[in-house]
Amino acid sequence: MMKKMLLYLAIGLGLIGCGTECLNKPPKRAFVHANGGYNMIYHVSIYIPTSGISHNPTDCTGYEYAKIDIYTDDMGTVTGDKVIWKSLYGDVGFKDYGVDPANITLVFSNKSVVIAGWDRYHNGTYKIETTSPDSWGVPIS
């Protein structure tokens, strides 16, 4: 009986740990570069907070930012097929994940980049920062 209780307790804590989100998760951020690239006028980088999976509710793994560079000729509302997307590994592989960039909407303003139509991890508002990403205290991958 005691072994069963310990087993249920361990399973319960493991499930809680997998569903727990650490409180120190950094916000989604964006940075507008001074120059464009890839024959486009604007270069904006978005920074998506990512972390490892923790199975212990009291052990939050450290966060880091995954960086995606976006090159565009237009500000305001733009669809994802009208911009160039680059990651650390080259082109962002939307087709590999069954995502059509034409269904992604980006809204560029002087305060934020808002993304919709991608997925729950990437959708959202990325506040444009004026300080260097290196000063944010979060590793960038």
PDB file of C-alpha atoms in Angstrom:
ATOM      1  CA  MET A   1       0.000   0.000   0.000  1.00  0.00           C
ATOM      2  CA  MET A   2       2.821   2.416   0.900  1.00  0.00           C
ATOM      3  CA  LYS A   3       4.583   1.708  -2.396  1.00  0.00           C
ATOM      4  CA  LYS A   4       1.400   2.530  -4.332  1.00  0.00           C
ATOM      5  CA  MET A   5       1.002   5.822  -2.474  1.00  0.00           C
ATOM      6  CA  LEU A   6       4.609   6.780  -3.199  1.00  0.00           C
ATOM      7  CA  LEU A   7       4.172   5.812  -6.850  1.00  0.00           C
ATOM      8  CA  TYR A   8       1.024   7.972  -7.168  1.00  0.00           C
ATOM      9  CA  LEU A   9       2.771  10.837  -5.406  1.00  0.00           C
ATOM     10  CA  ALA A  10       5.764  10.610  -7.769  1.00  0.00           C
ATOM     11  CA  ILE A  11       3.515  10.468 -10.842  1.00  0.00           C
ATOM     12  CA  GLY A  12       1.434  13.396  -9.574  1.00  0.00           C
ATOM     13  CA  LEU A  13       4.470  15.568  -8.913  1.00  0.00           C
ATOM     14  CA  GLY A  14       5.907  14.630 -12.297  1.00  0.00           C
ATOM     15  CA  LEU A  15       2.706  15.684 -14.044  1.00  0.00           C
ATOM     16  CA  ILE A  16       2.580  18.938 -12.096  1.00  0.00           C
ATOM     17  CA  GLY A  17       6.193  19.617 -13.037  1.00  0.00           C
ATOM     18  CA  CYS A  18       5.505  19.092 -16.723  1.00  0.00           C
ATOM     19  CA  GLY A  19       2.632  21.560 -16.570  1.00  0.00           C
ATOM     20  CA  THR A  20       4.308  24.177 -14.419  1.00  0.00           C
ATOM     21  CA  GLU A  21       5.607  27.288 -16.077  1.00  0.00           C
ATOM     22  CA  CYS A  22       8.422  29.077 -14.316  1.00  0.00           C
ATOM     23  CA  LEU A  23       7.588  32.519 -13.038  1.00  0.00           C
ATOM     24  CA  ASN A  24      10.814  34.069 -14.304  1.00  0.00           C
ATOM     25  CA  LYS A  25       9.917  33.575 -17.966  1.00  0.00           C
ATOM     26  CA  PRO A  26      11.166  36.595 -19.915  1.00  0.00           C
ATOM     27  CA  PRO A  27       8.785  38.494 -22.198  1.00  0.00           C
ATOM     28  CA  LYS A  28       8.645  38.234 -25.967  1.00  0.00           C
ATOM     29  CA  ARG A  29      10.786  41.001 -27.387  1.00  0.00           C
ATOM     30  CA  ALA A  30      11.749  42.564 -30.702  1.00  0.00           C
ATOM     31  CA  PHE A  31      14.615  44.731 -31.860  1.00  0.00           C
ATOM     32  CA  VAL A  32      14.670  46.959 -34.939  1.00  0.00           C
ATOM     33  CA  HIS A  33      18.082  47.130 -36.607  1.00  0.00           C
ATOM     34  CA  ALA A  34      19.442  50.325 -38.168  1.00  0.00           C
ATOM     35  CA  ASN A  35      19.780  48.735 -41.612  1.00  0.00           C
ATOM     36  CA  GLY A  36      17.752  46.312 -43.681  1.00  0.00           C
ATOM     37  CA  GLY A  37      19.095  43.313 -45.535  1.00  0.00           C
ATOM     38  CA  TYR A  38      18.321  40.824 -48.296  1.00  0.00           C
ATOM     39  CA  ASN A  39      17.331  43.794 -50.494  1.00  0.00           C
ATOM     40  CA  MET A  40      14.617  44.740 -48.001  1.00  0.00           C
ATOM     41  CA  ILE A  41      14.298  48.093 -46.229  1.00  0.00           C
ATOM     42  CA  TYR A  42      13.698  46.918 -42.645  1.00  0.00           C
ATOM     43  CA  HIS A  43      15.329  44.286 -40.442  1.00  0.00           C
ATOM     44  CA  VAL A  44      13.497  43.272 -37.257  1.00  0.00           C
ATOM     45  CA  SER A  45      14.539  40.479 -34.913  1.00  0.00           C
ATOM     46  CA  ILE A  46      12.008  38.762 -32.684  1.00  0.00           C
ATOM     47  CA  TYR A  47      13.093  36.968 -29.530  1.00  0.00           C
ATOM     48  CA  ILE A  48      10.988  34.021 -28.368  1.00  0.00           C
ATOM     49  CA  PRO A  49      11.543  32.767 -24.787  1.00  0.00           C
ATOM     50  CA  THR A  50      12.289  29.038 -24.696  1.00  0.00           C
ATOM     51  CA  SER A  51      13.282  26.637 -21.924  1.00  0.00           C
ATOM     52  CA  GLY A  52      14.078  23.021 -21.295  1.00  0.00           C
ATOM     53  CA  ILE A  53      11.425  20.695 -19.900  1.00  0.00           C
ATOM     54  CA  SER A  54      11.465  20.413 -16.127  1.00  0.00           C
ATOM     55  CA  HIS A  55       9.782  17.469 -14.438  1.00  0.00           C
ATOM     56  CA  ASN A  56      10.243  18.951 -10.987  1.00  0.00           C
ATOM     57  CA  PRO A  57       7.788  21.709  -9.960  1.00  0.00           C
ATOM     58  CA  THR A  58      10.430  23.409  -7.818  1.00  0.00           C
ATOM     59  CA  ASP A  59      13.201  23.241 -10.441  1.00  0.00           C
ATOM     60  CA  CYS A  60      12.740  25.818 -13.192  1.00  0.00           C
ATOM     61  CA  THR A  61      15.241  25.516 -15.969  1.00  0.00           C
ATOM     62  CA  GLY A  62      16.857  28.655 -17.311  1.00  0.00           C
ATOM     63  CA  TYR A  63      15.300  30.443 -20.217  1.00  0.00           C
ATOM     64  CA  GLU A  64      16.960  31.588 -23.394  1.00  0.00           C
ATOM     65  CA  TYR A  65      15.767  33.456 -26.448  1.00  0.00           C
ATOM     66  CA  ALA A  66      15.373  31.877 -29.852  1.00  0.00           C
ATOM     67  CA  LYS A  67      15.998  34.635 -32.387  1.00  0.00           C
ATOM     68  CA  ILE A  68      14.253  34.975 -35.737  1.00  0.00           C
ATOM     69  CA  ASP A  69      15.229  37.730 -38.149  1.00  0.00           C
ATOM     70  CA  ILE A  70      12.488  39.219 -40.307  1.00  0.00           C
ATOM     71  CA  TYR A  71      13.211  41.390 -43.337  1.00  0.00           C
ATOM     72  CA  THR A  72      10.430  43.484 -44.830  1.00  0.00           C
ATOM     73  CA  ASP A  73       9.837  46.424 -47.133  1.00  0.00           C
ATOM     74  CA  ASP A  74       6.592  47.385 -45.422  1.00  0.00           C
ATOM     75  CA  MET A  75       5.532  48.458 -41.963  1.00  0.00           C
ATOM     76  CA  GLY A  76       1.941  48.079 -40.768  1.00  0.00           C
ATOM     77  CA  THR A  77       0.101  44.855 -41.593  1.00  0.00           C
ATOM     78  CA  VAL A  78       1.976  42.327 -43.720  1.00  0.00           C
ATOM     79  CA  THR A  79       1.427  38.642 -44.456  1.00  0.00           C
ATOM     80  CA  GLY A  80       4.217  36.186 -43.741  1.00  0.00           C
ATOM     81  CA  ASP A  81       4.776  35.341 -47.396  1.00  0.00           C
ATOM     82  CA  LYS A  82       5.790  38.961 -48.102  1.00  0.00           C
ATOM     83  CA  VAL A  83       8.759  38.948 -45.697  1.00  0.00           C
ATOM     84  CA  ILE A  84      12.016  37.022 -45.464  1.00  0.00           C
ATOM     85  CA  TRP A  85      12.372  34.849 -42.358  1.00  0.00           C
ATOM     86  CA  LYS A  86      15.816  33.738 -41.119  1.00  0.00           C
ATOM     87  CA  SER A  87      16.834  31.747 -38.074  1.00  0.00           C
ATOM     88  CA  LEU A  88      20.200  30.690 -36.744  1.00  0.00           C
ATOM     89  CA  TYR A  89      19.996  27.748 -39.150  1.00  0.00           C
ATOM     90  CA  GLY A  90      18.949  29.643 -42.303  1.00  0.00           C
ATOM     91  CA  ASP A  91      15.449  29.948 -43.724  1.00  0.00           C
ATOM     92  CA  VAL A  92      12.615  29.259 -41.282  1.00  0.00           C
ATOM     93  CA  GLY A  93      11.173  25.901 -42.416  1.00  0.00           C
ATOM     94  CA  PHE A  94       7.455  26.625 -42.351  1.00  0.00           C
ATOM     95  CA  LYS A  95       6.631  23.936 -44.909  1.00  0.00           C
ATOM     96  CA  ASP A  96       8.414  21.311 -42.762  1.00  0.00           C
ATOM     97  CA  TYR A  97       5.805  21.938 -40.051  1.00  0.00           C
ATOM     98  CA  GLY A  98       2.772  22.325 -42.315  1.00  0.00           C
ATOM     99  CA  VAL A  99       2.580  26.095 -41.885  1.00  0.00           C
ATOM    100  CA  ASP A 100       1.808  28.375 -44.816  1.00  0.00           C
ATOM    101  CA  PRO A 101       3.458  31.779 -44.276  1.00  0.00           C
ATOM    102  CA  ALA A 102       0.618  33.395 -46.267  1.00  0.00           C
ATOM    103  CA  ASN A 103      -1.648  32.587 -43.289  1.00  0.00           C
ATOM    104  CA  ILE A 104       0.601  34.425 -40.834  1.00  0.00           C
ATOM    105  CA  THR A 105      -0.168  38.095 -40.191  1.00  0.00           C
ATOM    106  CA  LEU A 106       2.463  40.478 -38.853  1.00  0.00           C
ATOM    107  CA  VAL A 107       1.696  43.992 -37.656  1.00  0.00           C
ATOM    108  CA  PHE A 108       4.790  46.184 -37.389  1.00  0.00           C
ATOM    109  CA  SER A 109       4.556  49.412 -35.402  1.00  0.00           C
ATOM    110  CA  ASN A 110       7.063  51.615 -33.620  1.00  0.00           C
ATOM    111  CA  LYS A 111       6.165  49.931 -30.296  1.00  0.00           C
ATOM    112  CA  SER A 112       5.673  46.269 -31.149  1.00  0.00           C
ATOM    113  CA  VAL A 113       5.473  43.424 -33.612  1.00  0.00           C
ATOM    114  CA  VAL A 114       2.268  41.402 -33.362  1.00  0.00           C
ATOM    115  CA  ILE A 115       2.174  37.943 -34.935  1.00  0.00           C
ATOM    116  CA  ALA A 116      -1.012  35.924 -35.517  1.00  0.00           C
ATOM    117  CA  GLY A 117      -1.802  32.759 -37.460  1.00  0.00           C
ATOM    118  CA  TRP A 118       1.417  30.867 -36.728  1.00  0.00           C
ATOM    119  CA  ASP A 119       1.106  28.798 -33.528  1.00  0.00           C
ATOM    120  CA  ARG A 120       0.664  29.301 -29.792  1.00  0.00           C
ATOM    121  CA  TYR A 121       4.396  29.632 -29.161  1.00  0.00           C
ATOM    122  CA  HIS A 122       5.121  32.243 -31.812  1.00  0.00           C
ATOM    123  CA  ASN A 123       1.858  34.198 -31.871  1.00  0.00           C
ATOM    124  CA  GLY A 124       1.730  37.224 -29.650  1.00  0.00           C
ATOM    125  CA  THR A 125       3.055  40.705 -29.082  1.00  0.00           C
ATOM    126  CA  TYR A 126       6.781  41.328 -29.197  1.00  0.00           C
ATOM    127  CA  LYS A 127       7.596  44.659 -27.541  1.00  0.00           C
ATOM    128  CA  ILE A 128      10.230  46.628 -29.427  1.00  0.00           C
ATOM    129  CA  GLU A 129      13.207  47.267 -27.162  1.00  0.00           C
ATOM    130  CA  THR A 130      15.666  50.121 -27.540  1.00  0.00           C
ATOM    131  CA  THR A 131      18.457  48.464 -25.561  1.00  0.00           C
ATOM    132  CA  SER A 132      20.809  45.860 -27.003  1.00  0.00           C
ATOM    133  CA  PRO A 133      19.651  42.225 -26.742  1.00  0.00           C
ATOM    134  CA  ASP A 134      22.967  41.472 -25.044  1.00  0.00           C
ATOM    135  CA  SER A 135      21.868  43.647 -22.092  1.00  0.00           C
ATOM    136  CA  TRP A 136      18.665  41.693 -21.393  1.00  0.00           C
ATOM    137  CA  GLY A 137      20.377  39.056 -19.232  1.00  0.00           C
ATOM    138  CA  VAL A 138      18.944  36.124 -21.209  1.00  0.00           C
ATOM    139  CA  PRO A 139      21.142  33.934 -23.450  1.00  0.00           C
ATOM    140  CA  ILE A 140      20.282  34.097 -27.156  1.00  0.00           C
ATOM    141  CA  SER A 141      20.408  31.000 -29.329  1.00  0.00           C
TER     142      SER A 141
END
